[in-house]
PDB file of C-alpha atoms in Angstrom:
ATOM      1  CA  MET A   1      -0.257   0.127   0.429  1.00  0.00           C
ATOM      2  CA  GLY A   2       2.743   2.546   0.831  1.00  0.00           C
ATOM      3  CA  SER A   3       4.623   1.302  -2.504  1.00  0.00           C
ATOM      4  CA  GLY A   4       1.137   2.166  -4.501  1.00  0.00           C
ATOM      5  CA  GLU A   5       1.501   6.113  -2.490  1.00  0.00           C
ATOM      6  CA  GLU A   6       4.865   6.266  -3.544  1.00  0.00           C
ATOM      7  CA  ASP A   7       4.230   5.372  -7.536  1.00  0.00           C
ATOM      8  CA  THR A   8       1.538   7.782  -6.956  1.00  0.00           C
ATOM      9  CA  GLY A   9       3.513  10.525  -5.691  1.00  0.00           C
ATOM     10  CA  GLY A  10       5.863  10.109  -8.297  1.00  0.00           C
ATOM     11  CA  GLY A  11       3.672  10.100 -11.221  1.00  0.00           C
ATOM     12  CA  GLY A  12       2.089  13.453  -9.895  1.00  0.00           C
ATOM     13  CA  GLY A  13       5.467  15.374  -9.610  1.00  0.00           C
ATOM     14  CA  ALA A  14       6.743  13.558 -13.104  1.00  0.00           C
ATOM     15  CA  VAL A  15       3.352  15.389 -14.770  1.00  0.00           C
ATOM     16  CA  ARG A  16       4.155  18.677 -12.763  1.00  0.00           C
ATOM     17  CA  GLY A  17       7.300  18.747 -14.257  1.00  0.00           C
ATOM     18  CA  ALA A  18       6.487  18.197 -17.923  1.00  0.00           C
ATOM     19  CA  VAL A  19       3.719  21.363 -16.818  1.00  0.00           C
ATOM     20  CA  LEU A  20       5.891  23.225 -15.784  1.00  0.00           C
ATOM     21  CA  LYS A  21       8.485  22.684 -18.994  1.00  0.00           C
ATOM     22  CA  ALA A  22       5.591  22.974 -21.150  1.00  0.00           C
ATOM     23  CA  LEU A  23       4.797  26.601 -19.727  1.00  0.00           C
ATOM     24  CA  VAL A  24       8.273  27.697 -19.922  1.00  0.00           C
ATOM     25  CA  VAL A  25       8.267  27.202 -23.618  1.00  0.00           C
ATOM     26  CA  VAL A  26       5.072  28.115 -24.289  1.00  0.00           C
ATOM     27  CA  GLY A  27       6.156  31.998 -22.299  1.00  0.00           C
ATOM     28  CA  GLY A  28       9.743  31.745 -24.308  1.00  0.00           C
ATOM     29  CA  VAL A  29       7.751  31.685 -28.169  1.00  0.00           C
ATOM     30  CA  LEU A  30       5.564  34.317 -26.757  1.00  0.00           C
ATOM     31  CA  LEU A  31       8.589  36.521 -25.216  1.00  0.00           C
ATOM     32  CA  LEU A  32      10.354  36.078 -28.937  1.00  0.00           C
ATOM     33  CA  ARG A  33       7.055  36.640 -30.698  1.00  0.00           C
ATOM     34  CA  ARG A  34       6.655  40.003 -28.617  1.00  0.00           C
ATOM     35  CA  LEU A  35      10.486  40.802 -29.702  1.00  0.00           C
ATOM     36  CA  ARG A  36      10.240  39.708 -33.419  1.00  0.00           C
ATOM     37  CA  ARG A  37       7.427  41.995 -33.542  1.00  0.00           C
ATOM     38  CA  SER A  38       8.941  44.581 -31.852  1.00  0.00           C
ATOM     39  CA  THR A  39      11.474  44.452 -34.006  1.00  0.00           C
ATOM     40  CA  THR A  40       9.909  44.351 -37.363  1.00  0.00           C
ATOM     41  CA  ARG A  41       8.048  47.885 -36.636  1.00  0.00           C
ATOM     42  CA  TRP A  42      11.462  49.333 -36.991  1.00  0.00           C
ATOM     43  CA  ASP A  43      12.291  46.982 -39.990  1.00  0.00           C
ATOM     44  CA  HIS A  44       9.603  48.648 -41.714  1.00  0.00           C
ATOM     45  CA  ALA A  45      10.222  52.287 -40.762  1.00  0.00           C
ATOM     46  CA  ARG A  46      13.699  51.471 -41.787  1.00  0.00           C
ATOM     47  CA  ALA A  47      12.692  50.145 -45.194  1.00  0.00           C
ATOM     48  CA  VAL A  48      10.835  52.559 -45.885  1.00  0.00           C
ATOM     49  CA  ALA A  49      13.200  55.099 -45.263  1.00  0.00           C
ATOM     50  CA  ASP A  50      15.834  53.540 -47.135  1.00  0.00           C
ATOM     51  CA  ALA A  51      13.718  53.158 -50.097  1.00  0.00           C
ATOM     52  CA  LEU A  52      12.118  56.795 -50.677  1.00  0.00           C
ATOM     53  CA  SER A  53      16.159  57.560 -50.468  1.00  0.00           C
ATOM     54  CA  GLY A  54      18.396  58.285 -53.383  1.00  0.00           C
ATOM     55  CA  GLU A  55      17.587  60.078 -56.887  1.00  0.00           C
ATOM     56  CA  LYS A  56      14.438  59.214 -59.089  1.00  0.00           C
ATOM     57  CA  PHE A  57      13.224  60.821 -62.171  1.00  0.00           C
ATOM     58  CA  SER A  58       9.950  60.115 -64.054  1.00  0.00           C
ATOM     59  CA  ARG A  59      11.759  60.555 -67.551  1.00  0.00           C
ATOM     60  CA  GLU A  60      10.403  56.903 -69.355  1.00  0.00           C
ATOM     61  CA  GLN A  61       6.713  57.982 -68.365  1.00  0.00           C
ATOM     62  CA  ALA A  62       7.020  61.370 -70.054  1.00  0.00           C
ATOM     63  CA  ARG A  63       8.105  59.515 -72.798  1.00  0.00           C
ATOM     64  CA  LYS A  64       5.353  58.199 -73.436  1.00  0.00           C
ATOM     65  CA  ASP A  65       2.431  60.447 -71.884  1.00  0.00           C
ATOM     66  CA  PRO A  66       2.323  63.851 -72.422  1.00  0.00           C
ATOM     67  CA  ASP A  67       0.438  64.154 -69.257  1.00  0.00           C
ATOM     68  CA  PHE A  68       3.654  63.573 -67.095  1.00  0.00           C
ATOM     69  CA  PHE A  69       6.998  66.239 -67.141  1.00  0.00           C
ATOM     70  CA  ASN A  70      10.619  64.479 -66.738  1.00  0.00           C
ATOM     71  CA  LEU A  71      11.025  65.458 -62.771  1.00  0.00           C
ATOM     72  CA  ARG A  72      13.659  64.426 -60.596  1.00  0.00           C
ATOM     73  CA  MET A  73      12.750  63.457 -57.150  1.00  0.00           C
ATOM     74  CA  LEU A  74      15.920  63.230 -54.701  1.00  0.00           C
ATOM     75  CA  THR A  75      15.759  62.200 -51.248  1.00  0.00           C
ATOM     76  CA  CYS A  76      18.136  61.220 -48.394  1.00  0.00           C
ATOM     77  CA  ARG A  77      19.048  61.336 -44.907  1.00  0.00           C
ATOM     78  CA  ALA A  78      18.892  64.929 -42.625  1.00  0.00           C
ATOM     79  CA  THR A  79      18.805  63.626 -38.721  1.00  0.00           C
ATOM     80  CA  GLU A  80      17.345  61.187 -36.363  1.00  0.00           C
ATOM     81  CA  MET A  81      14.843  62.071 -33.627  1.00  0.00           C
ATOM     82  CA  VAL A  82      15.557  60.711 -29.888  1.00  0.00           C
ATOM     83  CA  ASP A  83      12.506  57.956 -30.518  1.00  0.00           C
ATOM     84  CA  GLY A  84      14.591  56.608 -33.645  1.00  0.00           C
ATOM     85  CA  SER A  85      12.582  58.074 -35.958  1.00  0.00           C
ATOM     86  CA  ARG A  86      14.111  58.849 -39.053  1.00  0.00           C
ATOM     87  CA  VAL A  87      13.958  62.506 -40.284  1.00  0.00           C
ATOM     88  CA  LEU A  88      14.471  62.603 -44.706  1.00  0.00           C
ATOM     89  CA  TYR A  89      14.810  65.647 -46.806  1.00  0.00           C
ATOM     90  CA  PHE A  90      12.949  65.447 -50.323  1.00  0.00           C
ATOM     91  CA  GLU A  91      13.079  67.563 -52.877  1.00  0.00           C
ATOM     92  CA  GLN A  92      11.432  67.628 -56.796  1.00  0.00           C
ATOM     93  CA  ALA A  93      12.854  69.449 -59.727  1.00  0.00           C
ATOM     94  CA  PHE A  94      12.666  69.432 -63.064  1.00  0.00           C
ATOM     95  CA  TRP A  95      15.447  67.136 -64.392  1.00  0.00           C
ATOM     96  CA  ARG A  96      17.107  70.163 -66.707  1.00  0.00           C
ATOM     97  CA  SER A  97      17.067  72.721 -63.768  1.00  0.00           C
ATOM     98  CA  PRO A  98      17.696  70.597 -60.414  1.00  0.00           C
ATOM     99  CA  GLU A  99      19.354  73.123 -58.614  1.00  0.00           C
ATOM    100  CA  LYS A 100      16.076  75.172 -58.786  1.00  0.00           C
ATOM    101  CA  PRO A 101      13.715  72.595 -56.073  1.00  0.00           C
ATOM    102  CA  PHE A 102       9.947  73.719 -56.849  1.00  0.00           C
ATOM    103  CA  ARG A 103       8.924  71.141 -53.764  1.00  0.00           C
ATOM    104  CA  GLN A 104      10.799  70.842 -50.901  1.00  0.00           C
ATOM    105  CA  ARG A 105       9.899  68.864 -47.763  1.00  0.00           C
ATOM    106  CA  PHE A 106      10.782  67.202 -44.637  1.00  0.00           C
ATOM    107  CA  TYR A 107       9.749  63.535 -44.129  1.00  0.00           C
ATOM    108  CA  MET A 108       9.487  62.127 -40.635  1.00  0.00           C
ATOM    109  CA  VAL A 109       9.483  58.168 -40.841  1.00  0.00           C
ATOM    110  CA  LYS A 110       8.051  56.029 -37.857  1.00  0.00           C
ATOM    111  CA  PRO A 111       6.684  52.968 -37.148  1.00  0.00           C
ATOM    112  CA  CYS A 112       2.696  52.879 -36.951  1.00  0.00           C
ATOM    113  CA  PRO A 113       1.139  52.968 -33.731  1.00  0.00           C
ATOM    114  CA  LYS A 114       0.864  49.556 -32.186  1.00  0.00           C
ATOM    115  CA  GLU A 115      -3.197  50.063 -32.196  1.00  0.00           C
ATOM    116  CA  MET A 116      -3.566  51.086 -35.970  1.00  0.00           C
ATOM    117  CA  LYS A 117      -3.670  48.401 -38.484  1.00  0.00           C
ATOM    118  CA  CYS A 118      -0.621  50.078 -40.491  1.00  0.00           C
ATOM    119  CA  ASP A 119       3.191  49.402 -40.369  1.00  0.00           C
ATOM    120  CA  VAL A 120       4.756  52.490 -41.404  1.00  0.00           C
ATOM    121  CA  GLU A 121       3.755  56.544 -40.527  1.00  0.00           C
ATOM    122  CA  LEU A 122       5.167  58.958 -43.425  1.00  0.00           C
ATOM    123  CA  SER A 123       4.610  62.962 -42.300  1.00  0.00           C
ATOM    124  CA  SER A 124       5.455  65.497 -44.489  1.00  0.00           C
ATOM    125  CA  TYR A 125       6.602  68.849 -42.878  1.00  0.00           C
ATOM    126  CA  ALA A 126       7.129  72.228 -44.213  1.00  0.00           C
ATOM    127  CA  ILE A 127      11.306  73.773 -43.696  1.00  0.00           C
ATOM    128  CA  GLY A 128      11.508  76.642 -41.919  1.00  0.00           C
ATOM    129  CA  ASP A 129      13.621  78.383 -44.281  1.00  0.00           C
ATOM    130  CA  ALA A 130      13.481  76.061 -47.204  1.00  0.00           C
ATOM    131  CA  GLU A 131      16.334  78.675 -49.531  1.00  0.00           C
ATOM    132  CA  GLU A 132      18.850  76.909 -47.457  1.00  0.00           C
ATOM    133  CA  TYR A 133      18.439  73.338 -47.587  1.00  0.00           C
ATOM    134  CA  LYS A 134      18.052  73.718 -51.455  1.00  0.00           C
ATOM    135  CA  ASN A 135      20.406  70.542 -53.088  1.00  0.00           C
ATOM    136  CA  PHE A 136      20.908  69.359 -49.147  1.00  0.00           C
ATOM    137  CA  CYS A 137      21.157  66.076 -50.573  1.00  0.00           C
ATOM    138  CA  ASP A 138      24.089  66.931 -52.929  1.00  0.00           C
ATOM    139  CA  ARG A 139      26.330  68.426 -50.840  1.00  0.00           C
ATOM    140  CA  GLN A 140      29.421  67.749 -48.518  1.00  0.00           C
ATOM    141  CA  LYS A 141      28.092  66.568 -45.239  1.00  0.00           C
ATOM    142  CA  ASP A 142      29.801  69.293 -43.914  1.00  0.00           C
ATOM    143  CA  GLN A 143      28.204  72.085 -46.271  1.00  0.00           C
ATOM    144  CA  ARG A 144      24.472  70.966 -45.467  1.00  0.00           C
ATOM    145  CA  PRO A 145      22.303  72.267 -42.141  1.00  0.00           C
ATOM    146  CA  GLN A 146      23.450  69.952 -38.919  1.00  0.00           C
ATOM    147  CA  PRO A 147      20.966  67.449 -37.166  1.00  0.00           C
ATOM    148  CA  GLU A 148      20.564  70.267 -34.088  1.00  0.00           C
ATOM    149  CA  GLU A 149      19.890  72.698 -37.419  1.00  0.00           C
ATOM    150  CA  VAL A 150      17.086  70.523 -39.043  1.00  0.00           C
ATOM    151  CA  ILE A 151      15.359  69.353 -36.390  1.00  0.00           C
ATOM    152  CA  ALA A 152      14.729  73.624 -35.169  1.00  0.00           C
ATOM    153  CA  ASP A 153      13.735  74.029 -39.070  1.00  0.00           C
ATOM    154  CA  ILE A 154      10.649  71.233 -38.807  1.00  0.00           C
ATOM    155  CA  ALA A 155       7.784  73.687 -39.141  1.00  0.00           C
ATOM    156  CA  GLU A 156       4.297  73.504 -40.321  1.00  0.00           C
ATOM    157  CA  HIS A 157       2.777  69.782 -40.588  1.00  0.00           C
ATOM    158  CA  LEU A 158       1.669  68.982 -44.078  1.00  0.00           C
ATOM    159  CA  THR A 159       0.337  65.731 -44.485  1.00  0.00           C
ATOM    160  CA  THR A 160       0.303  61.769 -42.830  1.00  0.00           C
ATOM    161  CA  ILE A 161      -0.110  58.805 -44.580  1.00  0.00           C
ATOM    162  CA  HIS A 162      -0.309  55.047 -42.941  1.00  0.00           C
ATOM    163  CA  LEU A 163       1.812  52.434 -44.831  1.00  0.00           C
ATOM    164  CA  SER A 164       1.211  49.069 -44.727  1.00  0.00           C
ATOM    165  CA  TRP A 165       3.597  45.744 -46.128  1.00  0.00           C
ATOM    166  CA  CYS A 166       1.791  44.819 -49.295  1.00  0.00           C
ATOM    167  CA  GLY A 167       2.634  40.996 -48.732  1.00  0.00           C
ATOM    168  CA  ARG A 168       3.830  38.188 -50.621  1.00  0.00           C
ATOM    169  CA  GLY A 169       3.495  37.647 -54.374  1.00  0.00           C
ATOM    170  CA  LYS A 170       2.839  41.884 -54.588  1.00  0.00           C
ATOM    171  CA  ARG A 171       4.641  44.229 -56.975  1.00  0.00           C
ATOM    172  CA  CYS A 172       4.441  46.762 -54.210  1.00  0.00           C
ATOM    173  CA  LEU A 173       6.318  46.771 -50.870  1.00  0.00           C
ATOM    174  CA  TYR A 174       4.263  48.987 -49.655  1.00  0.00           C
ATOM    175  CA  GLU A 175       1.602  51.411 -50.234  1.00  0.00           C
ATOM    176  CA  GLY A 176      -0.910  53.813 -48.346  1.00  0.00           C
ATOM    177  CA  SER A 177      -3.278  57.101 -48.834  1.00  0.00           C
ATOM    178  CA  THR A 178      -4.666  59.880 -46.955  1.00  0.00           C
ATOM    179  CA  PRO A 179      -7.600  59.623 -45.074  1.00  0.00           C
ATOM    180  CA  PRO A 180     -10.286  60.250 -47.404  1.00  0.00           C
ATOM    181  CA  GLU A 181     -10.971  64.266 -46.247  1.00  0.00           C
ATOM    182  CA  GLY A 182      -7.345  64.937 -46.925  1.00  0.00           C
ATOM    183  CA  PHE A 183      -5.571  67.909 -45.872  1.00  0.00           C
ATOM    184  CA  PRO A 184      -5.777  71.447 -46.363  1.00  0.00           C
ATOM    185  CA  ASN A 185      -4.011  73.497 -49.332  1.00  0.00           C
ATOM    186  CA  ASN A 186      -4.814  76.615 -50.859  1.00  0.00           C
ATOM    187  CA  TRP A 187      -2.773  76.234 -53.892  1.00  0.00           C
ATOM    188  CA  ASN A 188      -4.638  76.671 -57.370  1.00  0.00           C
ATOM    189  CA  GLY A 189      -8.219  77.455 -56.179  1.00  0.00           C
ATOM    190  CA  ALA A 190      -7.558  74.066 -53.946  1.00  0.00           C
ATOM    191  CA  SER A 191      -9.223  73.304 -50.209  1.00  0.00           C
ATOM    192  CA  TYR A 192      -7.784  70.387 -49.961  1.00  0.00           C
ATOM    193  CA  PHE A 193      -5.821  67.488 -51.454  1.00  0.00           C
ATOM    194  CA  SER A 194      -5.047  64.332 -51.469  1.00  0.00           C
ATOM    195  CA  LEU A 195      -1.669  61.579 -51.721  1.00  0.00           C
ATOM    196  CA  ASP A 196      -1.632  57.654 -52.881  1.00  0.00           C
ATOM    197  CA  LEU A 197       2.124  56.486 -52.072  1.00  0.00           C
ATOM    198  CA  SER A 198       3.539  53.550 -53.481  1.00  0.00           C
ATOM    199  CA  ILE A 199       7.384  51.879 -53.126  1.00  0.00           C
ATOM    200  CA  HIS A 200       8.035  48.977 -55.568  1.00  0.00           C
ATOM    201  CA  LYS A 201      10.842  46.244 -55.519  1.00  0.00           C
ATOM    202  CA  ASN A 202      12.018  47.519 -57.929  1.00  0.00           C
ATOM    203  CA  GLY A 203      13.151  50.415 -56.406  1.00  0.00           C
ATOM    204  CA  GLU A 204      10.103  52.815 -57.797  1.00  0.00           C
ATOM    205  CA  VAL A 205       8.393  54.979 -56.179  1.00  0.00           C
ATOM    206  CA  HIS A 206       4.960  56.210 -57.432  1.00  0.00           C
ATOM    207  CA  ILE A 207       3.162  59.153 -56.089  1.00  0.00           C
ATOM    208  CA  TRP A 208      -0.189  60.911 -57.102  1.00  0.00           C
ATOM    209  CA  ASP A 209      -1.427  64.031 -55.290  1.00  0.00           C
ATOM    210  CA  LYS A 210      -4.001  65.812 -56.318  1.00  0.00           C
ATOM    211  CA  GLY A 211      -6.161  68.869 -55.070  1.00  0.00           C
ATOM    212  CA  PHE A 212      -9.773  69.561 -55.157  1.00  0.00           C
ATOM    213  CA  ASP A 213     -12.043  72.268 -54.029  1.00  0.00           C
ATOM    214  CA  ASP A 214     -14.647  72.923 -51.863  1.00  0.00           C
ATOM    215  CA  GLU A 215     -17.264  71.017 -54.645  1.00  0.00           C
ATOM    216  CA  GLY A 216     -15.016  67.965 -54.831  1.00  0.00           C
ATOM    217  CA  ASN A 217     -13.753  69.224 -58.699  1.00  0.00           C
ATOM    218  CA  GLN A 218      -9.769  68.158 -59.180  1.00  0.00           C
ATOM    219  CA  VAL A 219      -7.980  71.600 -59.636  1.00  0.00           C
ATOM    220  CA  TRP A 220      -4.479  70.422 -59.767  1.00  0.00           C
ATOM    221  CA  GLY A 221      -2.292  66.644 -60.217  1.00  0.00           C
ATOM    222  CA  THR A 222      -2.385  64.624 -62.529  1.00  0.00           C
ATOM    223  CA  LYS A 223      -5.779  62.762 -63.506  1.00  0.00           C
ATOM    224  CA  VAL A 224      -4.416  59.184 -65.667  1.00  0.00           C
ATOM    225  CA  GLY A 225      -2.571  57.958 -62.509  1.00  0.00           C
ATOM    226  CA  PRO A 226       0.868  58.733 -60.696  1.00  0.00           C
ATOM    227  CA  TYR A 227       3.961  59.607 -61.169  1.00  0.00           C
ATOM    228  CA  GLU A 228       6.103  57.131 -61.380  1.00  0.00           C
ATOM    229  CA  PHE A 229       9.927  57.678 -60.490  1.00  0.00           C
ATOM    230  CA  LYS A 230      12.468  55.217 -61.149  1.00  0.00           C
ATOM    231  CA  PRO A 231      15.641  55.015 -59.504  1.00  0.00           C
ATOM    232  CA  ALA A 232      18.906  56.603 -61.687  1.00  0.00           C
ATOM    233  CA  PRO A 233      21.558  55.156 -63.228  1.00  0.00           C
ATOM    234  CA  LYS A 234      24.050  53.917 -60.421  1.00  0.00           C
ATOM    235  CA  SER A 235      27.060  56.041 -61.957  1.00  0.00           C
ATOM    236  CA  LYS A 236      26.112  59.746 -62.591  1.00  0.00           C
ATOM    237  CA  TYR A 237      27.893  59.735 -65.792  1.00  0.00           C
ATOM    238  CA  ASP A 238      25.593  57.370 -67.290  1.00  0.00           C
ATOM    239  CA  ASP A 239      24.129  58.729 -70.534  1.00  0.00           C
ATOM    240  CA  MET A 240      20.803  60.845 -69.052  1.00  0.00           C
ATOM    241  CA  PHE A 241      18.206  58.772 -71.805  1.00  0.00           C
ATOM    242  CA  SER A 242      20.034  55.326 -71.339  1.00  0.00           C
ATOM    243  CA  PRO A 243      18.410  52.202 -70.219  1.00  0.00           C
ATOM    244  CA  LEU A 244      17.890  52.426 -66.295  1.00  0.00           C
ATOM    245  CA  ASN A 245      19.903  49.905 -63.922  1.00  0.00           C
ATOM    246  CA  PHE A 246      17.209  48.872 -61.919  1.00  0.00           C
ATOM    247  CA  SER A 247      18.400  47.020 -59.053  1.00  0.00           C
ATOM    248  CA  ALA A 248      15.704  45.030 -56.865  1.00  0.00           C
ATOM    249  CA  PRO A 249      16.317  45.082 -53.860  1.00  0.00           C
ATOM    250  CA  LEU A 250      15.736  41.371 -52.857  1.00  0.00           C
ATOM    251  CA  SER A 251      17.455  41.441 -49.755  1.00  0.00           C
ATOM    252  CA  LEU A 252      14.646  43.416 -48.471  1.00  0.00           C
ATOM    253  CA  GLU A 253      12.007  41.040 -49.461  1.00  0.00           C
ATOM    254  CA  LYS A 254      13.416  38.526 -47.854  1.00  0.00           C
ATOM    255  CA  LYS A 255      13.803  40.337 -44.780  1.00  0.00           C
ATOM    256  CA  LEU A 256      10.123  40.851 -44.740  1.00  0.00           C
ATOM    257  CA  ASP A 257       9.059  37.825 -45.590  1.00  0.00           C
ATOM    258  CA  LYS A 258      10.795  36.577 -42.430  1.00  0.00           C
ATOM    259  CA  ALA A 259       9.983  39.311 -40.390  1.00  0.00           C
ATOM    260  CA  TYR A 260       6.035  37.617 -41.201  1.00  0.00           C
ATOM    261  CA  VAL A 261       6.812  33.961 -40.407  1.00  0.00           C
ATOM    262  CA  ILE A 262       5.196  33.930 -37.053  1.00  0.00           C
ATOM    263  CA  ASN A 263       2.089  36.140 -37.812  1.00  0.00           C
ATOM    264  CA  ASP A 264       1.575  34.082 -40.456  1.00  0.00           C
ATOM    265  CA  GLN A 265       1.464  30.527 -38.584  1.00  0.00           C
TER     266      GLN A 265
END
């Protein structure tokens, strides 16, 4: 009888040990999942900042469609905020006069708030002294406004769009739009404007911004689709009209796929 009681006690201890071991394993998996998700949020933000950066042109689109101009889009890192958000300098110009940008902005790139169903929050801001920043990316770093000046020159908030990863098998990497009500704008008779943005695996960035009046009539922006900015040839000495040298960021795509492995299970 005593022997039977000993056997029962031993079996119970083994069961308890197995349960504790299982709890430790499950707890480790949950912790790993939380860490992976936390890391992934910033991976997305860095991926978007990197994809926006560089020199891109709409020259191919301008050749095929008279509704589009050949524009140069140039973006580069300006500084980083205390919370890790990246601040990018962005300018657009006609390709024949890159030294005279007609649009200048700061972009702030960071992860979406955890409660939102998106991956990256991209906000644009006016520049306090835009003249001081012309051709910022083309200059040597010691000839640019310094990080503390950049932060001081972040002026009026203009837009915020929330980008989501497109998923496996899609042509795009990220895409997003402004809210349906858009953002205030008074250029050329507009009262508000909307913006659609997508980042593609071949390095392209598609931007479609449109201005509307109070009645909802479009008063500026293209009506047939977005501007398609494609990466410039790697060498600045390449002929302006030579075939573009596209290099798809495959490593980035693989990184994002791996980052989503846990979420897909």
